[in-house]
């Protein structure tokens, strides 16, 4: 197990003291830098910055940051959710550490696709079946990992097969970490 001990702090970010959103920070006693390339290889949409020994990731609208001695989650709805998110991330790190022999580490920095790049591959009919008013709003939420490709039923028609394959290659879809 890589992370055995940590101190957990849940707070409202100081830049926004009256906000309804919460952040959580785990201060670690172990250096987790070594696991970051493995997380980079397995977390879709993660952005790894080797020179800063940092990896950022969006999961369900939450902003996640992994550093050598810290893991942070922000933009979480409530205090309990922030604590649960952090504990899930610590489990994710420990599980990835245990599986590292099966993973090829990725030391590159991948860029997230822009909403416009994603929009160009959508049906662009604004049919609202995804629950969003426009395809562009859907594209925006897809890049923030707040929606999944499966939320757009028309995309699975045969006429969009090529575009769907292109989207599957670039889009951020957060895996479950619980
Ligand atoms: S379901 Fe797909 S095609 Fe329809 S509005 Fe949403 S993104 Fe656009």
Coordinates of C-alpha atoms and ligand atoms in Angstrom, one line a residue:
X1 CA 0.0 0.0 0.0
X2 CA 1.5 3.3 -1.0
X3 CA -0.7 5.6 1.1
X4 CA -1.0 4.3 4.6
X5 CA -1.4 7.6 6.6
X6 CA -2.8 10.9 5.7
X7 CA -4.5 14.0 7.3
X8 CA -7.7 15.0 5.7
X9 CA -9.0 18.6 5.7
X10 CA -12.4 19.7 4.3
X11 CA -13.0 23.4 3.8
X12 CA -14.7 26.1 1.7
X13 CA -11.9 27.5 -0.6
X14 CA -10.4 30.7 0.9
X15 CA -10.9 32.5 -2.5
X16 CA -14.6 31.9 -2.1
X17 CA -15.4 31.7 1.6
X18 CA -19.2 32.0 1.3
X19 CA -19.5 29.5 -1.6
X20 CA -21.7 26.5 -1.5
X21 CA -19.0 24.3 -2.9
X22 CA -16.4 22.4 -0.9
X23 CA -12.8 21.3 -1.3
X24 CA -10.9 18.5 0.4
X25 CA -7.1 18.1 0.9
X26 CA -5.3 15.0 2.0
X27 CA -1.7 15.6 3.3
X28 CA 0.3 12.5 2.7
X29 CA 3.3 11.1 4.6
X30 CA 4.4 9.2 1.5
X31 CA 5.7 10.7 -1.8
X32 CA 3.3 9.5 -4.6
X33 CA 5.3 11.1 -7.5
X34 CA 6.2 7.7 -8.8
X35 CA 2.6 6.7 -9.3
X36 CA 1.6 9.7 -11.4
X37 CA 2.7 8.3 -14.8
X38 CA 0.7 5.2 -14.0
X39 CA -2.4 7.3 -13.2
X40 CA -1.7 9.2 -16.4
X41 CA -1.8 6.0 -18.4
X42 CA -5.1 4.9 -16.9
X43 CA -7.2 8.0 -16.2
X44 CA -8.8 9.3 -19.4
X45 CA -8.5 13.0 -19.6
X46 CA -5.8 13.4 -17.0
X47 CA -3.1 16.1 -17.6
X48 CA 0.3 15.1 -16.3
X49 CA 2.9 17.8 -15.8
X50 CA 6.2 15.9 -15.1
X51 CA 8.3 19.0 -14.4
X52 CA 5.8 20.0 -11.6
X53 CA 5.3 16.4 -10.4
X54 CA 1.5 17.1 -10.7
X55 CA -1.4 15.4 -12.4
X56 CA -4.8 17.1 -12.8
X57 CA -8.1 15.4 -13.7
X58 CA -11.8 16.2 -13.9
X59 CA -14.2 13.7 -12.6
X60 CA -17.9 14.3 -12.6
X61 CA -17.4 18.1 -12.5
X62 CA -14.9 17.9 -9.6
X63 CA -11.4 19.2 -10.1
X64 CA -8.8 16.7 -8.8
X65 CA -5.1 17.4 -8.4
X66 CA -2.4 14.9 -7.4
X67 CA 1.0 16.2 -6.1
X68 CA 3.9 14.5 -4.5
X69 CA 2.6 14.8 -0.9
X70 CA -1.0 16.0 -1.5
X71 CA -4.2 15.0 -3.2
X72 CA -6.9 17.7 -3.6
X73 CA -10.5 17.6 -4.8
X74 CA -12.5 20.8 -5.3
X75 CA -15.9 22.0 -6.6
X76 CA -17.7 19.3 -4.5
X77 CA -21.3 19.9 -3.5
X78 CA -21.1 19.2 0.3
X79 CA -18.6 18.4 3.1
X80 CA -19.5 14.7 3.2
X81 CA -19.1 14.4 -0.6
X82 CA -15.7 16.0 -0.5
X83 CA -14.5 13.6 2.2
X84 CA -15.9 10.6 0.3
X85 CA -14.3 11.8 -3.0
X86 CA -10.9 12.1 -1.3
X87 CA -11.1 8.6 0.3
X88 CA -12.0 7.2 -3.2
X89 CA -9.0 8.9 -4.7
X90 CA -6.7 7.4 -2.1
X91 CA -8.1 4.0 -2.8
X92 CA -7.5 4.6 -6.5
X93 CA -3.9 5.5 -5.9
X94 CA -3.4 2.4 -3.7
X95 CA -5.1 0.1 -6.2
X96 CA -3.1 1.6 -9.1
X97 CA 0.1 1.1 -7.1
X98 CA -0.7 -2.6 -6.5
X99 CA -1.4 -3.1 -10.2
X100 CA 1.6 -1.1 -11.5
X101 CA 3.4 -4.2 -12.9
X102 CA 0.5 -4.6 -15.4
X103 CA 0.5 -0.9 -16.5
X104 CA 2.8 0.8 -19.0
X105 CA 3.5 4.2 -17.4
X106 CA 2.8 7.3 -19.6
X107 CA 5.3 10.2 -19.1
X108 CA 3.7 12.4 -21.8
X109 CA 1.5 15.4 -21.3
X110 CA -1.8 15.0 -23.1
X111 CA -4.0 17.9 -23.9
X112 CA -7.8 17.8 -23.3
X113 CA -9.9 18.3 -26.4
X114 CA -11.6 21.6 -26.6
X115 CA -15.4 21.9 -26.6
X116 CA -15.3 23.1 -30.2
X117 CA -13.3 20.0 -31.3
X118 CA -15.8 17.8 -29.7
X119 CA -18.8 19.8 -31.1
X120 CA -17.5 19.3 -34.6
X121 CA -17.9 15.5 -34.2
X122 CA -21.5 15.6 -32.7
X123 CA -24.7 15.3 -34.8
X124 CA -25.2 19.1 -34.4
X125 CA -29.0 18.9 -34.5
X126 CA -29.7 20.4 -31.1
X127 CA -32.4 17.7 -30.6
X128 CA -32.1 17.9 -26.7
X129 CA -32.3 14.1 -26.2
X130 CA -29.2 14.5 -24.0
X131 CA -31.0 16.9 -21.7
X132 CA -29.0 19.8 -22.9
X133 CA -30.4 22.7 -24.9
X134 CA -27.7 22.5 -27.6
X135 CA -25.0 20.2 -28.9
X136 CA -22.4 22.8 -28.0
X137 CA -23.5 22.7 -24.3
X138 CA -23.3 19.0 -24.4
X139 CA -19.8 19.2 -25.9
X140 CA -18.8 21.6 -23.1
X141 CA -20.1 19.2 -20.4
X142 CA -18.5 16.2 -22.2
X143 CA -15.0 17.8 -22.0
X144 CA -15.6 18.5 -18.3
X145 CA -16.6 14.9 -17.7
X146 CA -20.1 15.9 -16.7
X147 CA -21.7 13.9 -19.5
X148 CA -21.0 10.7 -21.3
X149 CA -21.1 9.8 -25.0
X150 CA -23.9 7.4 -24.2
X151 CA -26.0 10.4 -23.2
X152 CA -26.3 11.3 -26.9
X153 CA -28.5 8.6 -28.5
X154 CA -28.3 9.9 -32.1
X155 CA -24.5 9.5 -32.1
X156 CA -25.0 5.8 -32.1
X157 CA -26.7 5.7 -35.5
X158 CA -24.8 4.1 -38.3
X159 CA -24.3 7.5 -40.1
X160 CA -22.2 8.7 -37.1
X161 CA -20.0 5.6 -36.7
X162 CA -16.8 7.3 -37.8
X163 CA -17.4 10.4 -35.6
X164 CA -18.3 8.2 -32.6
X165 CA -15.0 6.4 -33.0
X166 CA -13.1 9.7 -33.2
X167 CA -14.9 10.9 -30.1
X168 CA -14.2 7.7 -28.2
X169 CA -10.5 8.3 -28.9
X170 CA -10.4 11.8 -27.5
X171 CA -13.2 12.3 -25.0
X172 CA -12.9 12.4 -21.2
X173 CA -15.1 9.9 -19.5
X174 CA -14.3 9.4 -15.8
X175 CA -14.1 5.8 -14.6
X176 CA -15.8 4.9 -11.4
X177 CA -13.3 5.1 -8.5
X178 CA -15.4 4.0 -5.5
Ligands
LIG1 S1 -28.6 14.4 -27.9 FE1 -26.7 14.6 -29.2 S2 -27.5 15.5 -31.1 FE2 -29.1 15.8 -29.6 S3 -28.7 17.8 -28.7 FE3 -27.6 16.4 -27.4 S4 -25.6 16.3 -28.2 FE4 -26.9 17.2 -29.8

